[in-house]
PDB file of C-alpha atoms in Angstrom:
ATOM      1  CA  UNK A   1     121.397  36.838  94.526  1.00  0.00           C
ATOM      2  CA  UNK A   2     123.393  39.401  96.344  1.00  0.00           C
ATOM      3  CA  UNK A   3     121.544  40.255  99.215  1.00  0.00           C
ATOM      4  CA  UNK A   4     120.760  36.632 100.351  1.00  0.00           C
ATOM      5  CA  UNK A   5     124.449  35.614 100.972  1.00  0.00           C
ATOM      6  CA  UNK A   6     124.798  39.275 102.547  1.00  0.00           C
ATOM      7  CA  UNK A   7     122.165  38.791 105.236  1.00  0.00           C
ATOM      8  CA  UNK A   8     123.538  35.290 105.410  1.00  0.00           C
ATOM      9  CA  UNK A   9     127.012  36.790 106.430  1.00  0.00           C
ATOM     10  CA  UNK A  10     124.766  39.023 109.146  1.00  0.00           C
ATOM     11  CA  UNK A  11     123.357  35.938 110.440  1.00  0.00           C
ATOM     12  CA  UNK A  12     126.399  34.068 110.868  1.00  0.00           C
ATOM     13  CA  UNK A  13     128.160  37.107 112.351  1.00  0.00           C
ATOM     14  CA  UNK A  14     130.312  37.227 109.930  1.00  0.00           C
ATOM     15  CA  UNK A  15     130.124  40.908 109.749  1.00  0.00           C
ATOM     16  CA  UNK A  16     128.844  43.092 111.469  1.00  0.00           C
ATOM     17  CA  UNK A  17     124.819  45.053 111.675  1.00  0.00           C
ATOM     18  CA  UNK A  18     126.571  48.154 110.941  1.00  0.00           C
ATOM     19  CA  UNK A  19     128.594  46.511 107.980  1.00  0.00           C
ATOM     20  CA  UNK A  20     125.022  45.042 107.213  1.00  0.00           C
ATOM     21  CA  UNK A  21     123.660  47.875 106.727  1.00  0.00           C
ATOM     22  CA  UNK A  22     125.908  49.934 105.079  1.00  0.00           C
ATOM     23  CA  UNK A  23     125.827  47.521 102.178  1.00  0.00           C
ATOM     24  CA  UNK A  24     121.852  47.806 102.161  1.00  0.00           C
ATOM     25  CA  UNK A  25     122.601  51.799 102.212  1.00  0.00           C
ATOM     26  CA  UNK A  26     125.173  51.241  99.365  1.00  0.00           C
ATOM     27  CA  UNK A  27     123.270  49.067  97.199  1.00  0.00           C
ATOM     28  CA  UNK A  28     120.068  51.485  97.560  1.00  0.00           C
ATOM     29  CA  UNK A  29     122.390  54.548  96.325  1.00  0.00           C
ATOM     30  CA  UNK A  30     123.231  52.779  93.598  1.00  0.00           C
ATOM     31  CA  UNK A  31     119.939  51.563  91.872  1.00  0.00           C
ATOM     32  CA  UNK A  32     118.427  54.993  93.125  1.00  0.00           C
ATOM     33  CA  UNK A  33     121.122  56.782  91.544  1.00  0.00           C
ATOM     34  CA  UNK A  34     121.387  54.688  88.169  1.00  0.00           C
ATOM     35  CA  UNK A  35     117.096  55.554  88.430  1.00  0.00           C
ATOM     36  CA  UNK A  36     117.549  59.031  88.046  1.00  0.00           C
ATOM     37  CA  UNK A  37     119.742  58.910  85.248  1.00  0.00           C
ATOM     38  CA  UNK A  38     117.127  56.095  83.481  1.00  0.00           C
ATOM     39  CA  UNK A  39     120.164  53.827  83.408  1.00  0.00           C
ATOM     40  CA  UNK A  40     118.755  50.612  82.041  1.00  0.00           C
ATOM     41  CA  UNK A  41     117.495  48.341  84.579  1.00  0.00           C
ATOM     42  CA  UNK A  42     118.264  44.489  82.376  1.00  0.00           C
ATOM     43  CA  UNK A  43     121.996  45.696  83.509  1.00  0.00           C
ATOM     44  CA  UNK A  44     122.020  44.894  87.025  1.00  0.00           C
ATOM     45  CA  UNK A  45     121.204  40.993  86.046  1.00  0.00           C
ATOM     46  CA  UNK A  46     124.804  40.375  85.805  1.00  0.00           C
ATOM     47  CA  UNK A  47     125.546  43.038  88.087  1.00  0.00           C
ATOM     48  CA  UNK A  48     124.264  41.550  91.280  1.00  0.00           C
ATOM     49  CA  UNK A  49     124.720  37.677  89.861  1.00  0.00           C
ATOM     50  CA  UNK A  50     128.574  37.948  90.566  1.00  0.00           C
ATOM     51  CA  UNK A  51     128.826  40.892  92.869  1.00  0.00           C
ATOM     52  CA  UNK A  52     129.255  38.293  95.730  1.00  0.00           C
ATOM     53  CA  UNK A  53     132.067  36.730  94.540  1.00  0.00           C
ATOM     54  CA  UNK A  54     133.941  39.994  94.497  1.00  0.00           C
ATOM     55  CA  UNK A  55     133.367  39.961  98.510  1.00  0.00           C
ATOM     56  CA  UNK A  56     136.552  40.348  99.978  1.00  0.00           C
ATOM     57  CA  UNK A  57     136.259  39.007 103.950  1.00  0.00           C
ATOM     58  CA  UNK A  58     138.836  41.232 105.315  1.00  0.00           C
ATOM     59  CA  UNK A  59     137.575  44.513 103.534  1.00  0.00           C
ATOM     60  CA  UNK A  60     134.201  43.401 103.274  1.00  0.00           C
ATOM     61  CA  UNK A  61     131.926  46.662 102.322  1.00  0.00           C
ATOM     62  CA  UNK A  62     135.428  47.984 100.808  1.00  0.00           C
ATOM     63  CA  UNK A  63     135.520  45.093  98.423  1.00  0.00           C
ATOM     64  CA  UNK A  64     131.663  46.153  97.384  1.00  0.00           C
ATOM     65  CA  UNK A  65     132.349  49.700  96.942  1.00  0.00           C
ATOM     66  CA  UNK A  66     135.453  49.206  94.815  1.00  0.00           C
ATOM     67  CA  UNK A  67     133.702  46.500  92.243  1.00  0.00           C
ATOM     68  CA  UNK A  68     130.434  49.220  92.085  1.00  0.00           C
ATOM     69  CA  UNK A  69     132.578  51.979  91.254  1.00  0.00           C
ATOM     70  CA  UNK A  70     134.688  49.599  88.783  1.00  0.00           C
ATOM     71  CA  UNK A  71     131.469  49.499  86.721  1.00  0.00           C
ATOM     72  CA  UNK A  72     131.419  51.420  83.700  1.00  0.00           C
ATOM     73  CA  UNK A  73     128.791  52.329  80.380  1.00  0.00           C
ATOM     74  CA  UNK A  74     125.456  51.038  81.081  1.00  0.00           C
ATOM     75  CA  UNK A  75     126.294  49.146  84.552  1.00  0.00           C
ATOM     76  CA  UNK A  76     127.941  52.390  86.135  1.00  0.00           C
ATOM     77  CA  UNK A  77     127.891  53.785  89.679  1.00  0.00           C
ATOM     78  CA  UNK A  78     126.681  57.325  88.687  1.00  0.00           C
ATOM     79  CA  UNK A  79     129.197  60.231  90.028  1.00  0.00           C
ATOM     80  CA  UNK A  80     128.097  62.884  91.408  1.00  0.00           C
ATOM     81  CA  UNK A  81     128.248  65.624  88.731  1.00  0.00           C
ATOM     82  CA  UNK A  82     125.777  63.905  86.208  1.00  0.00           C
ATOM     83  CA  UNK A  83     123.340  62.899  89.420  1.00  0.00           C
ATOM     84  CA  UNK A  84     122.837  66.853  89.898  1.00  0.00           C
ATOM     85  CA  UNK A  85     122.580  67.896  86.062  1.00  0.00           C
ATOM     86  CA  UNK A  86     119.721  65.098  85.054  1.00  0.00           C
ATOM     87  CA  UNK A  87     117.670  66.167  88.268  1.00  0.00           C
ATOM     88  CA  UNK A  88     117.540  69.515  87.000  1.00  0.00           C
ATOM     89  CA  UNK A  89     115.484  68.054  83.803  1.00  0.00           C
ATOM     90  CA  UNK A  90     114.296  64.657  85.149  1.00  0.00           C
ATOM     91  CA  UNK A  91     110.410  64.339  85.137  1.00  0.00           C
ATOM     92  CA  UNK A  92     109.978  63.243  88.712  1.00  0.00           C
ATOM     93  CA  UNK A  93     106.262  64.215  88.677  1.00  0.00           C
ATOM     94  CA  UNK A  94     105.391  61.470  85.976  1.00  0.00           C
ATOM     95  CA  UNK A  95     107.018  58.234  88.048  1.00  0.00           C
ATOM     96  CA  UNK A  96     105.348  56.257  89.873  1.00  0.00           C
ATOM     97  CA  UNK A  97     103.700  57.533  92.928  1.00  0.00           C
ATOM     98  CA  UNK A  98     105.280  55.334  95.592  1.00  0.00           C
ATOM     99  CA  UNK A  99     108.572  55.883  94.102  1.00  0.00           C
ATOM    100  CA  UNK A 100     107.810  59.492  94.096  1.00  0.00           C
ATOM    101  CA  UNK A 101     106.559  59.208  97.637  1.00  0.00           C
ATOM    102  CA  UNK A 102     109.506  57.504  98.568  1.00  0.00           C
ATOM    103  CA  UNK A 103     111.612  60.124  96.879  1.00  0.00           C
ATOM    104  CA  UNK A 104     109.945  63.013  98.623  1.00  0.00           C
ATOM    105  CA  UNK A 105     110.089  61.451 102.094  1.00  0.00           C
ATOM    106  CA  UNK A 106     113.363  60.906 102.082  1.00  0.00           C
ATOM    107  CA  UNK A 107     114.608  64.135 101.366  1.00  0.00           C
ATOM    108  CA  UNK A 108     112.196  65.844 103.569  1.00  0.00           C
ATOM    109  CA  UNK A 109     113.320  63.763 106.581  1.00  0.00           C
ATOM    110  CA  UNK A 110     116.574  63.757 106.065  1.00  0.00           C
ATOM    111  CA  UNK A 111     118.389  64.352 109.112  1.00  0.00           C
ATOM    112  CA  UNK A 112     115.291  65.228 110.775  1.00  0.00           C
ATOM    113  CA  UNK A 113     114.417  64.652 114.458  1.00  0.00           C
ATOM    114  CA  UNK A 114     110.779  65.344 114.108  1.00  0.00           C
ATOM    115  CA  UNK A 115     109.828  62.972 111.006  1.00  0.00           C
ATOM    116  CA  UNK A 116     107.078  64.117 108.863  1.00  0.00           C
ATOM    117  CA  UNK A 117     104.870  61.347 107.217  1.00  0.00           C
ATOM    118  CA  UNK A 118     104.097  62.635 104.161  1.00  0.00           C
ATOM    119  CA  UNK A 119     102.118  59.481 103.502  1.00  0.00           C
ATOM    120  CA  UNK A 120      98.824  61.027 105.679  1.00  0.00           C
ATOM    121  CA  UNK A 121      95.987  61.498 103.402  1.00  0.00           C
ATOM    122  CA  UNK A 122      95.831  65.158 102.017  1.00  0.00           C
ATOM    123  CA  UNK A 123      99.286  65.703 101.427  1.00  0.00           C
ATOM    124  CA  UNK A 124     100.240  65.595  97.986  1.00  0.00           C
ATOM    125  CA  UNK A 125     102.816  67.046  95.357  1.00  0.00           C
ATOM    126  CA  UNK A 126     102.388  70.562  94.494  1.00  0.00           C
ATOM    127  CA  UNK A 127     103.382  71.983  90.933  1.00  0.00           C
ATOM    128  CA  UNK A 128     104.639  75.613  92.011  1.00  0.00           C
ATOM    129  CA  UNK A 129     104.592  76.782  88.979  1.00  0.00           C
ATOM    130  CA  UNK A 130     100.769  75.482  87.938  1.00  0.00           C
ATOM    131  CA  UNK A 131     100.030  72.609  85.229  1.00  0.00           C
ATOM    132  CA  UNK A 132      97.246  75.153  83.973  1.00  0.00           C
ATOM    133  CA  UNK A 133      98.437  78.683  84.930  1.00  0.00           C
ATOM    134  CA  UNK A 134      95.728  81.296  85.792  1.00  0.00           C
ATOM    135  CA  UNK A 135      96.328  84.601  83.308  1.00  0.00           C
ATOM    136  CA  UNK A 136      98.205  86.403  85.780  1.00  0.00           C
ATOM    137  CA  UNK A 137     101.099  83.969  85.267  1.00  0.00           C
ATOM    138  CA  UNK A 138     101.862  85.551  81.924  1.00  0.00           C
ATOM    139  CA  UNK A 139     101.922  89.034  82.994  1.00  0.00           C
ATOM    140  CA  UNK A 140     104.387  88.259  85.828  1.00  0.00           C
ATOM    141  CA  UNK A 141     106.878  86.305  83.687  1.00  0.00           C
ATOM    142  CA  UNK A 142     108.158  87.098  79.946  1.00  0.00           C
ATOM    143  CA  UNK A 143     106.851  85.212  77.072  1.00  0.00           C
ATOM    144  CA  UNK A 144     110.309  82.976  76.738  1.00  0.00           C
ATOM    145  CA  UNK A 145     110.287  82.477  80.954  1.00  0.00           C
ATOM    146  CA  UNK A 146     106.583  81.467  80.905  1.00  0.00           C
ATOM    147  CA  UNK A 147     107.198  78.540  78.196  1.00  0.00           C
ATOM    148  CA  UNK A 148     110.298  77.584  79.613  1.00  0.00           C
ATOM    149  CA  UNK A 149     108.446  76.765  82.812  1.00  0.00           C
ATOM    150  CA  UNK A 150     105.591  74.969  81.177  1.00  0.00           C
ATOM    151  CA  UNK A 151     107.310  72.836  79.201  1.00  0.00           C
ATOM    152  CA  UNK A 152     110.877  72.069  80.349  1.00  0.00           C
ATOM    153  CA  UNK A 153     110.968  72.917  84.148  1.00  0.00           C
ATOM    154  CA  UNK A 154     106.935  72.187  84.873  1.00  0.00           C
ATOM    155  CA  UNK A 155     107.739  68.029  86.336  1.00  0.00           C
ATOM    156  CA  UNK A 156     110.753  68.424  87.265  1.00  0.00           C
ATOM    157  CA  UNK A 157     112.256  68.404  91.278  1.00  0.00           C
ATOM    158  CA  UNK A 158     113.177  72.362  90.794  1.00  0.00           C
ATOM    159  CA  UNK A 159     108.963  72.818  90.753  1.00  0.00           C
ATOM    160  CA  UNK A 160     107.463  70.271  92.822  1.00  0.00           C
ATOM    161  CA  UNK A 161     106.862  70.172  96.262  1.00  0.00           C
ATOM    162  CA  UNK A 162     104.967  69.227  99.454  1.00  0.00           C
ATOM    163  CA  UNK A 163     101.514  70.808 100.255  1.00  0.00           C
ATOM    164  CA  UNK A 164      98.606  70.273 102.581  1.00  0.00           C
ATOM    165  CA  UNK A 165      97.049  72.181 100.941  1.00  0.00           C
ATOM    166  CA  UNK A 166      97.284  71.803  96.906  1.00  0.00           C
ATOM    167  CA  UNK A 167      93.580  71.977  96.112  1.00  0.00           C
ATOM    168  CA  UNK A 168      93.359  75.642  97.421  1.00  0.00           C
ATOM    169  CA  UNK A 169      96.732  76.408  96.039  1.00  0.00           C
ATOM    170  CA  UNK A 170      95.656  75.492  92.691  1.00  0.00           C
ATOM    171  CA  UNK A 171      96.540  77.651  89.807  1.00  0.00           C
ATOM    172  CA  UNK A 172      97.506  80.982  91.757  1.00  0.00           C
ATOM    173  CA  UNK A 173      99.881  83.362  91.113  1.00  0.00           C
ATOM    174  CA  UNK A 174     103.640  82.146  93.294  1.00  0.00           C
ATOM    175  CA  UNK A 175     103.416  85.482  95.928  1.00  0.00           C
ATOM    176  CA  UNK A 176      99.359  84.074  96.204  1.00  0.00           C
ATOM    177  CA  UNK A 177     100.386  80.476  97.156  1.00  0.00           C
ATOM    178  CA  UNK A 178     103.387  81.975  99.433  1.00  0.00           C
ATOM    179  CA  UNK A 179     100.936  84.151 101.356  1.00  0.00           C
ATOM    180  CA  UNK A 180      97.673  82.456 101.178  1.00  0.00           C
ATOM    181  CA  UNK A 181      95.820  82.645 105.034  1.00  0.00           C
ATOM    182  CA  UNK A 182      92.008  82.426 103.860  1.00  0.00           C
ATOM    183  CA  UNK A 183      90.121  82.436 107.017  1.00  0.00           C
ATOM    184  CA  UNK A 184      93.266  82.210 109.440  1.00  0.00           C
ATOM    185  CA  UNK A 185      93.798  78.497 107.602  1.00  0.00           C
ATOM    186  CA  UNK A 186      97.639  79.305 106.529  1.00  0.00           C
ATOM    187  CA  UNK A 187      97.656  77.273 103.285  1.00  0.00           C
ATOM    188  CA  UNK A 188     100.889  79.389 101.785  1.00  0.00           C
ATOM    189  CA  UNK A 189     103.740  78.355 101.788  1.00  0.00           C
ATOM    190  CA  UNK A 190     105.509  81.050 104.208  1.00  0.00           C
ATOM    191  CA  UNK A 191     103.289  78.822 107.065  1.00  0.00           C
ATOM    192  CA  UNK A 192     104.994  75.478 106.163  1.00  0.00           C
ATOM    193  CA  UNK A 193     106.930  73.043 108.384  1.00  0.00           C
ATOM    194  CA  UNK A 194     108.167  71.138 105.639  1.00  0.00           C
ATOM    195  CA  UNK A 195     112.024  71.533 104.783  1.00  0.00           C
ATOM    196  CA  UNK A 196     110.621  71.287 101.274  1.00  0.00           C
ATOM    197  CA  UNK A 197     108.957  74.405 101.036  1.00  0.00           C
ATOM    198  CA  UNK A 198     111.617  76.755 103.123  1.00  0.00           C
ATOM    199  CA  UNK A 199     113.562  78.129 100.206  1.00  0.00           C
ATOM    200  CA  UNK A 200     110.045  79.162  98.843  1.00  0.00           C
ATOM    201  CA  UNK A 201     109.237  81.291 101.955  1.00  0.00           C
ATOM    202  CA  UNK A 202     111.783  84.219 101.248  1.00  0.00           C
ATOM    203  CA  UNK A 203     110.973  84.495  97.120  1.00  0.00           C
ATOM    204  CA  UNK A 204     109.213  87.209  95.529  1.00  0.00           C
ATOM    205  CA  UNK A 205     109.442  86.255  92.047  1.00  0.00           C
ATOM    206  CA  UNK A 206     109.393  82.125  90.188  1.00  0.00           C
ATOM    207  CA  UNK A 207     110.889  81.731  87.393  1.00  0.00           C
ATOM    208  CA  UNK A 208     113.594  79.534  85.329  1.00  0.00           C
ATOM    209  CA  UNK A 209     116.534  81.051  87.614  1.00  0.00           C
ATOM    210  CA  UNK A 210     114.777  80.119  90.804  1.00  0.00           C
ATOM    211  CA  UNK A 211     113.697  76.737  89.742  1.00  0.00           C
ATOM    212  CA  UNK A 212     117.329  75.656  88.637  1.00  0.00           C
ATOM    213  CA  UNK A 213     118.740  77.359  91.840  1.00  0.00           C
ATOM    214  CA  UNK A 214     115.894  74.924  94.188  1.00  0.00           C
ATOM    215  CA  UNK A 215     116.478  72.030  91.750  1.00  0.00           C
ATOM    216  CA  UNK A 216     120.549  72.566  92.683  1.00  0.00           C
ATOM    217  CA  UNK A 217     119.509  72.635  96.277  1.00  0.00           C
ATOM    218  CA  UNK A 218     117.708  69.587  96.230  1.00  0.00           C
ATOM    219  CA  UNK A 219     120.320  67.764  94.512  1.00  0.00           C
ATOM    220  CA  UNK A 220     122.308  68.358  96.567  1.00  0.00           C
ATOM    221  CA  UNK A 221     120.432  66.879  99.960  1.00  0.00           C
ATOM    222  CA  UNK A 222     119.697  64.043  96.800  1.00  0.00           C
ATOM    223  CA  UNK A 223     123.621  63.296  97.325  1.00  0.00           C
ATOM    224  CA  UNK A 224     123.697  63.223 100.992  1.00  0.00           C
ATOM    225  CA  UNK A 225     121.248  60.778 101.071  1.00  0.00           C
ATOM    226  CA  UNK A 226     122.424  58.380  98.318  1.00  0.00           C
ATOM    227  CA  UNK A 227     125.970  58.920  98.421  1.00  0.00           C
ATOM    228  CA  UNK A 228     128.911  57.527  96.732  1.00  0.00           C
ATOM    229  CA  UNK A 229     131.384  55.440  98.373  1.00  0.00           C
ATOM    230  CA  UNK A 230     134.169  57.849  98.338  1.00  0.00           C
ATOM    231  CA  UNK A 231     136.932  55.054  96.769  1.00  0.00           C
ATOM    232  CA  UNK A 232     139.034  55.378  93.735  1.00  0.00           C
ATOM    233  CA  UNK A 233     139.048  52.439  91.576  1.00  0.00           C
ATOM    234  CA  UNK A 234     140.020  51.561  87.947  1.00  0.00           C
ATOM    235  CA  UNK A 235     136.954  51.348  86.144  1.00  0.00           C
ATOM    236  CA  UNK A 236     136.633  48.173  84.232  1.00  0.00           C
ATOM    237  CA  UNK A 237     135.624  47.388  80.215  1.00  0.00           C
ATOM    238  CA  UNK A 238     132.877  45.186  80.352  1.00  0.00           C
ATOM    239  CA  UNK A 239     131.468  43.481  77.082  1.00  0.00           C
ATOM    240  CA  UNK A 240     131.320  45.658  73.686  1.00  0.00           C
ATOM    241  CA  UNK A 241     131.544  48.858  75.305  1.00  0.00           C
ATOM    242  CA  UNK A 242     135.042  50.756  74.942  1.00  0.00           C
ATOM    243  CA  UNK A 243     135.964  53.931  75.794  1.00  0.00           C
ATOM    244  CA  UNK A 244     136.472  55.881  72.745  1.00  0.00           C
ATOM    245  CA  UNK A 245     139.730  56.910  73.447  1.00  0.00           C
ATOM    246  CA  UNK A 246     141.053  53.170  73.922  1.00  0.00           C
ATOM    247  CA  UNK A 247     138.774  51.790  71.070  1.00  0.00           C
ATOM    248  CA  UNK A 248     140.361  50.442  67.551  1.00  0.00           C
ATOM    249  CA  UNK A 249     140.336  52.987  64.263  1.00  0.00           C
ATOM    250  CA  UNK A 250     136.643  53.350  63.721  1.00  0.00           C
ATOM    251  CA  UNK A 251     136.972  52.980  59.899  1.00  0.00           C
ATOM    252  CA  UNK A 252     134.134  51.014  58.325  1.00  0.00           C
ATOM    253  CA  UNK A 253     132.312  50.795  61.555  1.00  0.00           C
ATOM    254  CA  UNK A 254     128.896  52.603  62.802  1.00  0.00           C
ATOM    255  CA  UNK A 255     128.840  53.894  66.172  1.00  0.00           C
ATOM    256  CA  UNK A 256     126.032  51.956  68.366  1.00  0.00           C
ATOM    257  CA  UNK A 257     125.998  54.517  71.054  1.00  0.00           C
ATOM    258  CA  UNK A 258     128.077  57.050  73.154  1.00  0.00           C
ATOM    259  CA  UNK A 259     128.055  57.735  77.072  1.00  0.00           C
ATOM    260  CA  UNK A 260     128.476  61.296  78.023  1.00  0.00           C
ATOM    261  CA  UNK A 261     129.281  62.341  81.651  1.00  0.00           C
ATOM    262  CA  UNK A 262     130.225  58.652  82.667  1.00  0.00           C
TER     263      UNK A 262
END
């Protein structure tokens, strides 16, 4: 319902393909954004119902980025700050595999003149720190590390990447899958082309600081690609949700919810 009239206005020539598309690139960093924070999806019914009609003709993709970043509670444009802490705990691993072939592609070829399709068959996502550790795992980590890693860290961004080579990789120690060259075949990761796998090249040691410190690097591309419109705007109250600092004296009420970091 907002796309339609959109393309409609490309059509027509009423704006322009690089106006076109920077509304396709706008609306795309919102919903991919508002995914990663597992922002309910029902809201963007009346989102993109009456988005048109706050299309402004002489500040056309202005008009859109001011009435996204108006949006507030469950229909919010997420800012920057809260993108980057949920994608250090997100499970990425456990979406669904074009989404989190989509994800992957994009931030490997990013900016990059010699696109890698990370579609071909035999490349798939690689837990760096294993699913089912060999033993040497828990001599190289402490006990606290080592369960850290296996339960909060294990699918999220921080420990997943890219490999060619993920069935010979398997459950080896991280200086083993950095290093591995069976038979000349360079399966570690120090061999890799992938932009994925280059902060892994240089480490010695994997553990909770190093996965946070990747997760914070990924994030970060994560914001180049999806970015937010950088426009101030008053952010609007839209049906029962207040902010708590304009809402009424709470006596003899129960609180339905609260919205941290938005």
């Amino acid at each position: 319902p907002f796309l339609m009239p959109v393309y409609r206005d490309f059509t027509a020539e009423t704006i322009s393909r690089d106006v076109f598309s920077a509304v396709l690139r706008l609306v795309q960093s919102y919903v991919w954004r508002r995914f990663i924070l597992s922002l309910p999806t029902n809201a963007l019914n009346k989102i993109f119902m009456s988005l048109y009609d706050r299309v402004e003709p002489a500040e056309y993709l202005l008009s859109v980025e001011r009435a996204l970043m108006q949006r507030s509670g469950s229909q919010r444009f997420p800012r920057d700050p809260e993108v980057m802490a949920m994608l250090r705990e997100k499970d990425i691993y456990s979406t669904k595999s074009r989404t989190r072939t989509y994800f992957f592609d994009r931030l490997e070829n990013h900016n990059n003149r010699e696109l890698v399709d990370v579609t071909v068959p035999g490349i798939t996502v690689e837990h760096i720190f294993p699913q089912n550790p060999e033993p040497a795992w828990r001599s190289a980590l402490a006990a606290d590390e080592f369960a850290a890693l296996g339960e909060k860290y294990l699918n999220t961004v921080g420990n997943l990447t890219l490999s060619g080579n993920n069935g010979r990789l398997g459950n080896k120690l991280f200086v083993d899958k950095r290093d591995m060259n069976e038979d000349g075949g360079e399966q570690g990761y120090r061999f890799s082309r992938l932009w994925l796998n280059r902060d892994l090249q240089t480490l010695d040691i994997w553990g909770v600081r190093q996965v946070e410190a990747r997760a914070d690097r990924i994030a970060s591309r994560f914001l180049e690609v999806w970015p937010a419109p950088a426009v101030e705007a008053l952010t609007e109250t839209n049906g029962d949700e207040v902010n708590i600092f304009d809402a009424e004296e709470p006596r003899f009420k129960r609180l339905e919810y609260a919205i941290f970091l938005g």
